Amino acid sequence: MIDIEHLRIDSTVVRSHIAPPSDSQLLNDGIRVLSRMLAKAKDETGIRFSFRDQRKKTKSLAFRIFNAGEDLKNHLYPELLHLADLVMTQVARALDKITSAEHWRANLIHYRDLLAKVIDQTRRVINGEKVPSSDKIVSVFESHTDIIVKGFRDIQYGHKINLSSDASGFFTHCSIEKGNTSDKALYIPVLHAHQNDYQCLPKRTIADGGYASQKNVTKGLALGVKAAAFQKRVGLTLSEMGLKKKTFKKLATFRAGIEGNISELKRRFGCSVAQWKGIKGFDAFVWSSILSYNLIRLVRLQRLTDKTR
């Protein structure tokens, strides 16, 4: 029932299930998790470990920073960072004392390393430094989350997914990207995936202008695609893309359909925000949504086929 003679390609962002990030809240989360693990050290490892719990002070400071003006924030952040340093020192003592319980130690080290990154990025922000998006932590609990910038000041937190659909509306390909990958780099992998999965290439493809480049047109035609079209041509001529004007208009109308496919995937199948934890949970949630979408579409098309008989 899948027909990939004509293929449309587009990307979207699936958000992680996190609150909008702030350095004060990230510090609070890191301190809270590590302090809770130290408090339960005896139950988890059988070894008693005494420490000074900073959770109450940290929570109060984070709340005050959230509601403070810029001048007061600059005064309060050093105090919060001092508490974070105290917790890091306590964690180091715990790791020196508790040498068994490998699972507990691994979790403690994991969150210690995340808090260390949060401390570093907070200090750099306070000092007026710019922190690259690739170096930023936006969630202690969903640390895999990428910062995706789409358009002017449109910032989302999650992962970009690259999709293609056929004339019947089935999703024929999905890749969950790590990092803010340019759409230009996502066009050729779709063709390779269809060659591997379906043992054939689409006759014509149409994608958004973000995918457009002379390199993609040249590679696509070299692979065997007869026409590689892009909604916004970005300096490319129709003849370079292997198209006539009439065919290009038809493909442009066809391309609009994938926006409806993605909208339905997000609205009806919950794929706007991944609800499952961790990167494995994120990936599984996206793939489960796409599988459910395709199965429902298959049932619909089967019913239409039965009615026309």
PDB file of C-alpha atoms in Angstrom:
ATOM      1  CA  MET A   1       0.000   0.000   0.000  1.00  0.00           C
ATOM      2  CA  ILE A   2       3.021   2.290   0.425  1.00  0.00           C
ATOM      3  CA  ASP A   3       3.932   4.054  -2.810  1.00  0.00           C
ATOM      4  CA  ILE A   4       7.191   6.003  -2.736  1.00  0.00           C
ATOM      5  CA  GLU A   5       7.181   7.101  -6.363  1.00  0.00           C
ATOM      6  CA  HIS A   6       6.658  10.632  -5.050  1.00  0.00           C
ATOM      7  CA  LEU A   7       8.132  11.506  -1.655  1.00  0.00           C
ATOM      8  CA  ARG A   8       7.808  14.598   0.551  1.00  0.00           C
ATOM      9  CA  ILE A   9      10.327  15.402   3.272  1.00  0.00           C
ATOM     10  CA  ASP A  10      10.153  17.683   6.297  1.00  0.00           C
ATOM     11  CA  SER A  11      11.501  17.986   9.833  1.00  0.00           C
ATOM     12  CA  THR A  12       9.951  18.937  13.137  1.00  0.00           C
ATOM     13  CA  VAL A  13      10.887  19.086  16.809  1.00  0.00           C
ATOM     14  CA  VAL A  14       9.590  16.708  19.469  1.00  0.00           C
ATOM     15  CA  ARG A  15      10.026  18.347  22.845  1.00  0.00           C
ATOM     16  CA  SER A  16      11.373  16.656  25.964  1.00  0.00           C
ATOM     17  CA  HIS A  17       9.074  16.548  28.967  1.00  0.00           C
ATOM     18  CA  ILE A  18      10.882  19.274  30.922  1.00  0.00           C
ATOM     19  CA  ALA A  19      10.139  22.700  32.354  1.00  0.00           C
ATOM     20  CA  PRO A  20      11.685  25.755  30.678  1.00  0.00           C
ATOM     21  CA  PRO A  21      15.306  25.680  31.898  1.00  0.00           C
ATOM     22  CA  SER A  22      16.877  28.179  34.285  1.00  0.00           C
ATOM     23  CA  ASP A  23      20.310  27.978  35.907  1.00  0.00           C
ATOM     24  CA  SER A  24      18.907  28.398  39.418  1.00  0.00           C
ATOM     25  CA  GLN A  25      16.457  25.539  38.976  1.00  0.00           C
ATOM     26  CA  LEU A  26      19.120  23.313  37.422  1.00  0.00           C
ATOM     27  CA  LEU A  27      21.410  23.950  40.397  1.00  0.00           C
ATOM     28  CA  ASN A  28      18.519  23.204  42.746  1.00  0.00           C
ATOM     29  CA  ASP A  29      17.701  19.953  40.907  1.00  0.00           C
ATOM     30  CA  GLY A  30      21.313  18.766  40.957  1.00  0.00           C
ATOM     31  CA  ILE A  31      21.776  19.549  44.645  1.00  0.00           C
ATOM     32  CA  ARG A  32      18.431  17.966  45.523  1.00  0.00           C
ATOM     33  CA  VAL A  33      19.165  14.685  43.706  1.00  0.00           C
ATOM     34  CA  LEU A  34      22.692  14.324  45.075  1.00  0.00           C
ATOM     35  CA  SER A  35      21.644  15.217  48.617  1.00  0.00           C
ATOM     36  CA  ARG A  36      18.813  12.694  48.478  1.00  0.00           C
ATOM     37  CA  MET A  37      21.245  10.004  47.381  1.00  0.00           C
ATOM     38  CA  LEU A  38      23.648  10.894  50.216  1.00  0.00           C
ATOM     39  CA  ALA A  39      20.757  10.833  52.721  1.00  0.00           C
ATOM     40  CA  LYS A  40      19.840   7.312  51.593  1.00  0.00           C
ATOM     41  CA  ALA A  41      23.437   6.093  51.409  1.00  0.00           C
ATOM     42  CA  LYS A  42      23.088   3.706  54.381  1.00  0.00           C
ATOM     43  CA  ASP A  43      19.931   2.098  52.958  1.00  0.00           C
ATOM     44  CA  GLU A  44      21.503   1.723  49.511  1.00  0.00           C
ATOM     45  CA  THR A  45      25.056   0.726  50.473  1.00  0.00           C
ATOM     46  CA  GLY A  46      24.942  -0.407  54.102  1.00  0.00           C
ATOM     47  CA  ILE A  47      27.523   2.248  54.998  1.00  0.00           C
ATOM     48  CA  ARG A  48      26.567   5.215  57.145  1.00  0.00           C
ATOM     49  CA  PHE A  49      27.551   8.588  55.744  1.00  0.00           C
ATOM     50  CA  SER A  50      26.899  11.818  57.630  1.00  0.00           C
ATOM     51  CA  PHE A  51      26.572  15.112  55.789  1.00  0.00           C
ATOM     52  CA  ARG A  52      24.981  18.539  56.100  1.00  0.00           C
ATOM     53  CA  ASP A  53      21.778  18.672  54.062  1.00  0.00           C
ATOM     54  CA  GLN A  54      21.612  21.826  51.914  1.00  0.00           C
ATOM     55  CA  ARG A  55      18.273  21.113  50.224  1.00  0.00           C
ATOM     56  CA  LYS A  56      16.144  23.509  52.253  1.00  0.00           C
ATOM     57  CA  LYS A  57      18.546  26.442  51.783  1.00  0.00           C
ATOM     58  CA  THR A  58      18.931  25.679  48.100  1.00  0.00           C
ATOM     59  CA  LYS A  59      15.191  25.524  47.471  1.00  0.00           C
ATOM     60  CA  SER A  60      14.700  28.860  49.208  1.00  0.00           C
ATOM     61  CA  LEU A  61      17.518  30.517  47.246  1.00  0.00           C
ATOM     62  CA  ALA A  62      16.299  29.146  43.897  1.00  0.00           C
ATOM     63  CA  PHE A  63      12.804  30.483  44.639  1.00  0.00           C
ATOM     64  CA  ARG A  64      14.183  33.914  45.564  1.00  0.00           C
ATOM     65  CA  ILE A  65      16.285  34.043  42.394  1.00  0.00           C
ATOM     66  CA  PHE A  66      13.289  33.097  40.268  1.00  0.00           C
ATOM     67  CA  ASN A  67      11.309  36.033  41.658  1.00  0.00           C
ATOM     68  CA  ALA A  68      14.185  38.533  41.915  1.00  0.00           C
ATOM     69  CA  GLY A  69      15.316  41.360  39.672  1.00  0.00           C
ATOM     70  CA  GLU A  70      18.665  41.248  37.886  1.00  0.00           C
ATOM     71  CA  ASP A  71      20.569  43.128  40.611  1.00  0.00           C
ATOM     72  CA  LEU A  72      19.367  40.799  43.355  1.00  0.00           C
ATOM     73  CA  LYS A  73      20.010  37.726  41.180  1.00  0.00           C
ATOM     74  CA  ASN A  74      23.657  38.711  40.801  1.00  0.00           C
ATOM     75  CA  HIS A  75      23.877  38.889  44.595  1.00  0.00           C
ATOM     76  CA  LEU A  76      22.101  35.574  45.226  1.00  0.00           C
ATOM     77  CA  TYR A  77      23.754  33.390  42.575  1.00  0.00           C
ATOM     78  CA  PRO A  78      27.190  33.292  44.289  1.00  0.00           C
ATOM     79  CA  GLU A  79      25.474  32.060  47.461  1.00  0.00           C
ATOM     80  CA  LEU A  80      23.687  29.306  45.526  1.00  0.00           C
ATOM     81  CA  LEU A  81      26.906  28.332  43.767  1.00  0.00           C
ATOM     82  CA  HIS A  82      28.656  28.143  47.154  1.00  0.00           C
ATOM     83  CA  LEU A  83      26.050  25.610  48.331  1.00  0.00           C
ATOM     84  CA  ALA A  84      26.554  23.632  45.120  1.00  0.00           C
ATOM     85  CA  ASP A  85      30.313  23.535  45.787  1.00  0.00           C
ATOM     86  CA  LEU A  86      29.675  22.276  49.322  1.00  0.00           C
ATOM     87  CA  VAL A  87      27.549  19.436  47.953  1.00  0.00           C
ATOM     88  CA  MET A  88      30.233  18.563  45.395  1.00  0.00           C
ATOM     89  CA  THR A  89      32.759  18.323  48.246  1.00  0.00           C
ATOM     90  CA  GLN A  90      30.404  16.048  50.193  1.00  0.00           C
ATOM     91  CA  VAL A  91      29.950  13.832  47.127  1.00  0.00           C
ATOM     92  CA  ALA A  92      33.730  13.520  46.754  1.00  0.00           C
ATOM     93  CA  ARG A  93      34.013  12.411  50.405  1.00  0.00           C
ATOM     94  CA  ALA A  94      31.203   9.891  49.911  1.00  0.00           C
ATOM     95  CA  LEU A  95      32.911   8.363  46.878  1.00  0.00           C
ATOM     96  CA  ASP A  96      36.175   8.080  48.816  1.00  0.00           C
ATOM     97  CA  LYS A  97      34.450   6.388  51.766  1.00  0.00           C
ATOM     98  CA  ILE A  98      31.980   4.137  49.917  1.00  0.00           C
ATOM     99  CA  THR A  99      33.985   2.034  47.471  1.00  0.00           C
ATOM    100  CA  SER A 100      31.460  -0.798  47.040  1.00  0.00           C
ATOM    101  CA  ALA A 101      27.856  -0.516  45.734  1.00  0.00           C
ATOM    102  CA  GLU A 102      28.847   0.097  42.124  1.00  0.00           C
ATOM    103  CA  HIS A 103      25.327   0.928  40.917  1.00  0.00           C
ATOM    104  CA  TRP A 104      24.881   3.587  43.605  1.00  0.00           C
ATOM    105  CA  ARG A 105      28.326   5.017  42.869  1.00  0.00           C
ATOM    106  CA  ALA A 106      27.608   5.117  39.124  1.00  0.00           C
ATOM    107  CA  ASN A 107      24.382   7.083  39.685  1.00  0.00           C
ATOM    108  CA  LEU A 108      26.119   9.441  42.094  1.00  0.00           C
ATOM    109  CA  ILE A 109      28.937  10.063  39.589  1.00  0.00           C
ATOM    110  CA  HIS A 110      26.404  10.614  36.793  1.00  0.00           C
ATOM    111  CA  TYR A 111      24.552  13.373  38.653  1.00  0.00           C
ATOM    112  CA  ARG A 112      27.804  14.789  40.071  1.00  0.00           C
ATOM    113  CA  ASP A 113      29.135  15.283  36.534  1.00  0.00           C
ATOM    114  CA  LEU A 114      25.876  16.928  35.446  1.00  0.00           C
ATOM    115  CA  LEU A 115      25.923  19.308  38.405  1.00  0.00           C
ATOM    116  CA  ALA A 116      29.564  20.161  37.625  1.00  0.00           C
ATOM    117  CA  LYS A 117      28.503  21.194  34.105  1.00  0.00           C
ATOM    118  CA  VAL A 118      25.620  23.276  35.470  1.00  0.00           C
ATOM    119  CA  ILE A 119      27.979  25.027  37.927  1.00  0.00           C
ATOM    120  CA  ASP A 120      30.412  25.795  35.102  1.00  0.00           C
ATOM    121  CA  GLN A 121      27.762  27.161  32.726  1.00  0.00           C
ATOM    122  CA  THR A 122      26.174  29.261  35.507  1.00  0.00           C
ATOM    123  CA  ARG A 123      29.517  30.849  36.395  1.00  0.00           C
ATOM    124  CA  ARG A 124      30.205  31.576  32.730  1.00  0.00           C
ATOM    125  CA  VAL A 125      26.791  33.236  32.318  1.00  0.00           C
ATOM    126  CA  ILE A 126      27.335  35.354  35.440  1.00  0.00           C
ATOM    127  CA  ASN A 127      30.712  36.426  34.062  1.00  0.00           C
ATOM    128  CA  GLY A 128      29.088  37.507  30.810  1.00  0.00           C
ATOM    129  CA  GLU A 129      30.435  34.649  28.694  1.00  0.00           C
ATOM    130  CA  LYS A 130      28.451  33.038  25.888  1.00  0.00           C
ATOM    131  CA  VAL A 131      27.988  29.305  26.350  1.00  0.00           C
ATOM    132  CA  PRO A 132      27.602  27.318  23.082  1.00  0.00           C
ATOM    133  CA  SER A 133      24.307  25.455  22.831  1.00  0.00           C
ATOM    134  CA  SER A 134      26.162  22.162  22.419  1.00  0.00           C
ATOM    135  CA  ASP A 135      27.820  22.682  25.841  1.00  0.00           C
ATOM    136  CA  LYS A 136      24.657  23.620  27.734  1.00  0.00           C
ATOM    137  CA  ILE A 137      22.708  21.415  30.102  1.00  0.00           C
ATOM    138  CA  VAL A 138      18.973  22.202  30.059  1.00  0.00           C
ATOM    139  CA  SER A 139      17.758  19.371  32.298  1.00  0.00           C
ATOM    140  CA  VAL A 140      19.376  17.268  34.997  1.00  0.00           C
ATOM    141  CA  PHE A 141      16.815  14.501  34.475  1.00  0.00           C
ATOM    142  CA  GLU A 142      16.612  14.576  30.654  1.00  0.00           C
ATOM    143  CA  SER A 143      20.243  15.476  30.007  1.00  0.00           C
ATOM    144  CA  HIS A 144      20.085  14.200  26.411  1.00  0.00           C
ATOM    145  CA  THR A 145      17.859  17.156  25.456  1.00  0.00           C
ATOM    146  CA  ASP A 146      19.122  19.352  22.614  1.00  0.00           C
ATOM    147  CA  ILE A 147      18.549  23.070  22.166  1.00  0.00           C
ATOM    148  CA  ILE A 148      16.861  23.472  18.774  1.00  0.00           C
ATOM    149  CA  VAL A 149      16.673  26.924  17.229  1.00  0.00           C
ATOM    150  CA  LYS A 150      14.056  27.169  14.464  1.00  0.00           C
ATOM    151  CA  GLY A 151      13.607  30.589  12.964  1.00  0.00           C
ATOM    152  CA  PHE A 152      14.169  33.879  14.754  1.00  0.00           C
ATOM    153  CA  ARG A 153      14.169  33.361  18.547  1.00  0.00           C
ATOM    154  CA  ASP A 154      12.087  30.173  18.268  1.00  0.00           C
ATOM    155  CA  ILE A 155      13.923  27.963  20.769  1.00  0.00           C
ATOM    156  CA  GLN A 156      12.684  24.470  21.612  1.00  0.00           C
ATOM    157  CA  TYR A 157      14.097  21.782  23.879  1.00  0.00           C
ATOM    158  CA  GLY A 158      14.031  18.215  22.639  1.00  0.00           C
ATOM    159  CA  HIS A 159      15.200  16.563  19.419  1.00  0.00           C
ATOM    160  CA  LYS A 160      14.716  17.261  15.746  1.00  0.00           C
ATOM    161  CA  ILE A 161      13.124  14.398  13.819  1.00  0.00           C
ATOM    162  CA  ASN A 162      13.394  14.065  10.048  1.00  0.00           C
ATOM    163  CA  LEU A 163      10.382  12.544   8.294  1.00  0.00           C
ATOM    164  CA  SER A 164       9.177  11.552   4.860  1.00  0.00           C
ATOM    165  CA  SER A 165       5.699  10.521   3.744  1.00  0.00           C
ATOM    166  CA  ASP A 166       4.152   9.108   0.582  1.00  0.00           C
ATOM    167  CA  ALA A 167       1.002  10.042  -1.331  1.00  0.00           C
ATOM    168  CA  SER A 168      -1.171   7.961   1.034  1.00  0.00           C
ATOM    169  CA  GLY A 169       0.155   9.789   4.078  1.00  0.00           C
ATOM    170  CA  PHE A 170       2.228   6.926   5.490  1.00  0.00           C
ATOM    171  CA  PHE A 171       5.467   7.907   7.181  1.00  0.00           C
ATOM    172  CA  THR A 172       8.094   6.017   5.206  1.00  0.00           C
ATOM    173  CA  HIS A 173      11.146   7.219   7.125  1.00  0.00           C
ATOM    174  CA  CYS A 174      12.049   8.743  10.478  1.00  0.00           C
ATOM    175  CA  SER A 175      15.398   9.669  11.977  1.00  0.00           C
ATOM    176  CA  ILE A 176      15.802  11.151  15.455  1.00  0.00           C
ATOM    177  CA  GLU A 177      18.702  13.563  15.272  1.00  0.00           C
ATOM    178  CA  LYS A 178      21.220  14.359  17.980  1.00  0.00           C
ATOM    179  CA  GLY A 179      22.147  18.031  17.983  1.00  0.00           C
ATOM    180  CA  ASN A 180      20.735  20.885  15.929  1.00  0.00           C
ATOM    181  CA  THR A 181      21.468  19.276  12.552  1.00  0.00           C
ATOM    182  CA  SER A 182      20.947  21.437   9.478  1.00  0.00           C
ATOM    183  CA  ASP A 183      18.125  20.314   7.188  1.00  0.00           C
ATOM    184  CA  LYS A 184      20.574  20.414   4.278  1.00  0.00           C
ATOM    185  CA  ALA A 185      22.450  17.502   5.857  1.00  0.00           C
ATOM    186  CA  LEU A 186      19.247  15.447   6.230  1.00  0.00           C
ATOM    187  CA  TYR A 187      18.161  15.131   2.599  1.00  0.00           C
ATOM    188  CA  ILE A 188      20.566  12.525   1.208  1.00  0.00           C
ATOM    189  CA  PRO A 189      20.247  10.190   4.276  1.00  0.00           C
ATOM    190  CA  VAL A 190      16.504   9.900   3.477  1.00  0.00           C
ATOM    191  CA  LEU A 191      17.328   8.626  -0.009  1.00  0.00           C
ATOM    192  CA  HIS A 192      19.886   6.147   1.340  1.00  0.00           C
ATOM    193  CA  ALA A 193      17.363   4.909   3.911  1.00  0.00           C
ATOM    194  CA  HIS A 194      14.721   4.270   1.223  1.00  0.00           C
ATOM    195  CA  GLN A 195      17.257   2.462  -0.923  1.00  0.00           C
ATOM    196  CA  ASN A 196      18.149   0.211   2.035  1.00  0.00           C
ATOM    197  CA  ASP A 197      14.614  -0.305   3.388  1.00  0.00           C
ATOM    198  CA  TYR A 198      12.584  -0.532   0.166  1.00  0.00           C
ATOM    199  CA  GLN A 199      15.289  -1.456  -2.372  1.00  0.00           C
ATOM    200  CA  CYS A 200      14.206   1.447  -4.588  1.00  0.00           C
ATOM    201  CA  LEU A 201      14.370   5.221  -4.784  1.00  0.00           C
ATOM    202  CA  PRO A 202      11.514   7.689  -5.229  1.00  0.00           C
ATOM    203  CA  LYS A 203      10.984   9.037  -8.740  1.00  0.00           C
ATOM    204  CA  ARG A 204      10.508  12.591  -7.486  1.00  0.00           C
ATOM    205  CA  THR A 205      11.126  14.229  -4.100  1.00  0.00           C
ATOM    206  CA  ILE A 206       9.938  17.557  -2.715  1.00  0.00           C
ATOM    207  CA  ALA A 207      11.257  19.136   0.453  1.00  0.00           C
ATOM    208  CA  ASP A 208      11.155  22.443   2.279  1.00  0.00           C
ATOM    209  CA  GLY A 209      13.544  25.207   1.259  1.00  0.00           C
ATOM    210  CA  GLY A 210      15.774  24.470   4.266  1.00  0.00           C
ATOM    211  CA  TYR A 211      16.936  21.287   2.491  1.00  0.00           C
ATOM    212  CA  ALA A 212      17.814  23.075  -0.744  1.00  0.00           C
ATOM    213  CA  SER A 213      21.376  23.065  -2.037  1.00  0.00           C
ATOM    214  CA  GLN A 214      23.117  22.433  -5.333  1.00  0.00           C
ATOM    215  CA  LYS A 215      25.005  19.581  -3.654  1.00  0.00           C
ATOM    216  CA  ASN A 216      21.763  17.815  -2.670  1.00  0.00           C
ATOM    217  CA  VAL A 217      20.342  18.184  -6.180  1.00  0.00           C
ATOM    218  CA  THR A 218      23.517  16.816  -7.770  1.00  0.00           C
ATOM    219  CA  LYS A 219      23.793  13.873  -5.351  1.00  0.00           C
ATOM    220  CA  GLY A 220      20.086  13.070  -5.568  1.00  0.00           C
ATOM    221  CA  LEU A 221      20.094  12.935  -9.363  1.00  0.00           C
ATOM    222  CA  ALA A 222      23.332  10.929  -9.319  1.00  0.00           C
ATOM    223  CA  LEU A 223      21.726   8.334  -7.036  1.00  0.00           C
ATOM    224  CA  GLY A 224      18.876   7.869  -9.504  1.00  0.00           C
ATOM    225  CA  VAL A 225      16.150  10.308  -8.444  1.00  0.00           C
ATOM    226  CA  LYS A 226      14.667  11.853 -11.604  1.00  0.00           C
ATOM    227  CA  ALA A 227      13.675  15.133  -9.934  1.00  0.00           C
ATOM    228  CA  ALA A 228      14.894  16.657  -6.641  1.00  0.00           C
ATOM    229  CA  ALA A 229      12.626  19.624  -5.877  1.00  0.00           C
ATOM    230  CA  PHE A 230      12.616  22.128  -3.030  1.00  0.00           C
ATOM    231  CA  GLN A 231       9.766  24.428  -2.045  1.00  0.00           C
ATOM    232  CA  LYS A 232      12.065  27.461  -1.985  1.00  0.00           C
ATOM    233  CA  ARG A 233      14.550  27.113  -4.785  1.00  0.00           C
ATOM    234  CA  VAL A 234      17.300  29.260  -3.189  1.00  0.00           C
ATOM    235  CA  GLY A 235      18.999  30.087  -6.494  1.00  0.00           C
ATOM    236  CA  LEU A 236      18.278  26.697  -8.106  1.00  0.00           C
ATOM    237  CA  THR A 237      16.564  26.619 -11.482  1.00  0.00           C
ATOM    238  CA  LEU A 238      13.776  24.198 -12.363  1.00  0.00           C
ATOM    239  CA  SER A 239      15.933  22.573 -15.031  1.00  0.00           C
ATOM    240  CA  GLU A 240      18.698  21.964 -12.457  1.00  0.00           C
ATOM    241  CA  MET A 241      16.156  20.165 -10.266  1.00  0.00           C
ATOM    242  CA  GLY A 242      14.967  18.116 -13.249  1.00  0.00           C
ATOM    243  CA  LEU A 243      11.502  19.705 -13.406  1.00  0.00           C
ATOM    244  CA  LYS A 244       9.112  21.686 -15.545  1.00  0.00           C
ATOM    245  CA  LYS A 245       7.046  24.527 -14.064  1.00  0.00           C
ATOM    246  CA  LYS A 246       3.762  22.586 -14.171  1.00  0.00           C
ATOM    247  CA  THR A 247       5.282  19.576 -12.404  1.00  0.00           C
ATOM    248  CA  PHE A 248       6.898  21.816  -9.793  1.00  0.00           C
ATOM    249  CA  LYS A 249       3.509  23.360  -8.923  1.00  0.00           C
ATOM    250  CA  LYS A 250       1.973  19.907  -8.515  1.00  0.00           C
ATOM    251  CA  LEU A 251       4.835  18.809  -6.273  1.00  0.00           C
ATOM    252  CA  ALA A 252       4.545  21.991  -4.189  1.00  0.00           C
ATOM    253  CA  THR A 253       0.855  21.192  -3.571  1.00  0.00           C
ATOM    254  CA  PHE A 254       1.805  17.591  -2.763  1.00  0.00           C
ATOM    255  CA  ARG A 255       4.460  18.742  -0.262  1.00  0.00           C
ATOM    256  CA  ALA A 256       1.885  20.610   1.819  1.00  0.00           C
ATOM    257  CA  GLY A 257       0.391  17.253   2.756  1.00  0.00           C
ATOM    258  CA  ILE A 258       3.280  16.321   5.036  1.00  0.00           C
ATOM    259  CA  GLU A 259       2.514  19.312   7.241  1.00  0.00           C
ATOM    260  CA  GLY A 260      -0.926  17.808   7.836  1.00  0.00           C
ATOM    261  CA  ASN A 261       0.654  14.402   8.502  1.00  0.00           C
ATOM    262  CA  ILE A 262       2.991  15.900  11.111  1.00  0.00           C
ATOM    263  CA  SER A 263       0.167  17.916  12.672  1.00  0.00           C
ATOM    264  CA  GLU A 264      -1.921  14.764  13.101  1.00  0.00           C
ATOM    265  CA  LEU A 265       1.069  12.859  14.486  1.00  0.00           C
ATOM    266  CA  LYS A 266       1.471  15.526  17.160  1.00  0.00           C
ATOM    267  CA  ARG A 267      -2.188  16.244  17.948  1.00  0.00           C
ATOM    268  CA  ARG A 268      -3.731  12.772  17.868  1.00  0.00           C
ATOM    269  CA  PHE A 269      -0.763  10.619  18.796  1.00  0.00           C
ATOM    270  CA  GLY A 270       0.905  12.863  21.372  1.00  0.00           C
ATOM    271  CA  CYS A 271       4.181  13.274  19.517  1.00  0.00           C
ATOM    272  CA  SER A 272       4.572  16.944  20.363  1.00  0.00           C
ATOM    273  CA  VAL A 273       6.124  16.064  23.742  1.00  0.00           C
ATOM    274  CA  ALA A 274       7.848  12.744  24.506  1.00  0.00           C
ATOM    275  CA  GLN A 275       6.440  11.468  27.784  1.00  0.00           C
ATOM    276  CA  TRP A 276       8.866   8.605  28.465  1.00  0.00           C
ATOM    277  CA  LYS A 277      12.091   9.111  30.406  1.00  0.00           C
ATOM    278  CA  GLY A 278      15.662   9.054  29.155  1.00  0.00           C
ATOM    279  CA  ILE A 279      16.970   8.993  25.602  1.00  0.00           C
ATOM    280  CA  LYS A 280      15.814   5.400  25.120  1.00  0.00           C
ATOM    281  CA  GLY A 281      12.363   6.355  26.356  1.00  0.00           C
ATOM    282  CA  PHE A 282      12.347   9.400  24.054  1.00  0.00           C
ATOM    283  CA  ASP A 283      13.241   7.299  21.014  1.00  0.00           C
ATOM    284  CA  ALA A 284      10.709   4.590  21.917  1.00  0.00           C
ATOM    285  CA  PHE A 285       7.946   7.184  22.402  1.00  0.00           C
ATOM    286  CA  VAL A 286       8.554   8.740  18.968  1.00  0.00           C
ATOM    287  CA  TRP A 287       8.675   5.389  17.189  1.00  0.00           C
ATOM    288  CA  SER A 288       5.554   4.159  19.019  1.00  0.00           C
ATOM    289  CA  SER A 289       3.678   7.291  17.923  1.00  0.00           C
ATOM    290  CA  ILE A 290       4.725   6.824  14.291  1.00  0.00           C
ATOM    291  CA  LEU A 291       3.820   3.123  14.342  1.00  0.00           C
ATOM    292  CA  SER A 292       0.389   3.930  15.814  1.00  0.00           C
ATOM    293  CA  TYR A 293      -0.144   6.661  13.219  1.00  0.00           C
ATOM    294  CA  ASN A 294       0.718   4.331  10.328  1.00  0.00           C
ATOM    295  CA  LEU A 295      -1.480   1.520  11.664  1.00  0.00           C
ATOM    296  CA  ILE A 296      -4.501   3.827  12.011  1.00  0.00           C
ATOM    297  CA  ARG A 297      -3.909   5.189   8.491  1.00  0.00           C
ATOM    298  CA  LEU A 298      -3.708   1.624   7.153  1.00  0.00           C
ATOM    299  CA  VAL A 299      -7.074   0.790   8.745  1.00  0.00           C
ATOM    300  CA  ARG A 300      -8.656   3.938   7.259  1.00  0.00           C
ATOM    301  CA  LEU A 301      -7.386   3.183   3.771  1.00  0.00           C
ATOM    302  CA  GLN A 302      -8.526  -0.430   4.055  1.00  0.00           C
ATOM    303  CA  ARG A 303     -12.042   0.719   4.975  1.00  0.00           C
ATOM    304  CA  LEU A 304     -12.118   3.078   1.994  1.00  0.00           C
ATOM    305  CA  THR A 305     -10.978   0.237  -0.263  1.00  0.00           C
ATOM    306  CA  ASP A 306     -13.700  -2.048   1.090  1.00  0.00           C
ATOM    307  CA  LYS A 307     -16.393   0.614   0.513  1.00  0.00           C
ATOM    308  CA  THR A 308     -15.397   1.104  -3.122  1.00  0.00           C
ATOM    309  CA  ARG A 309     -15.618  -2.601  -3.942  1.00  0.00           C
TER     310      ARG A 309
END
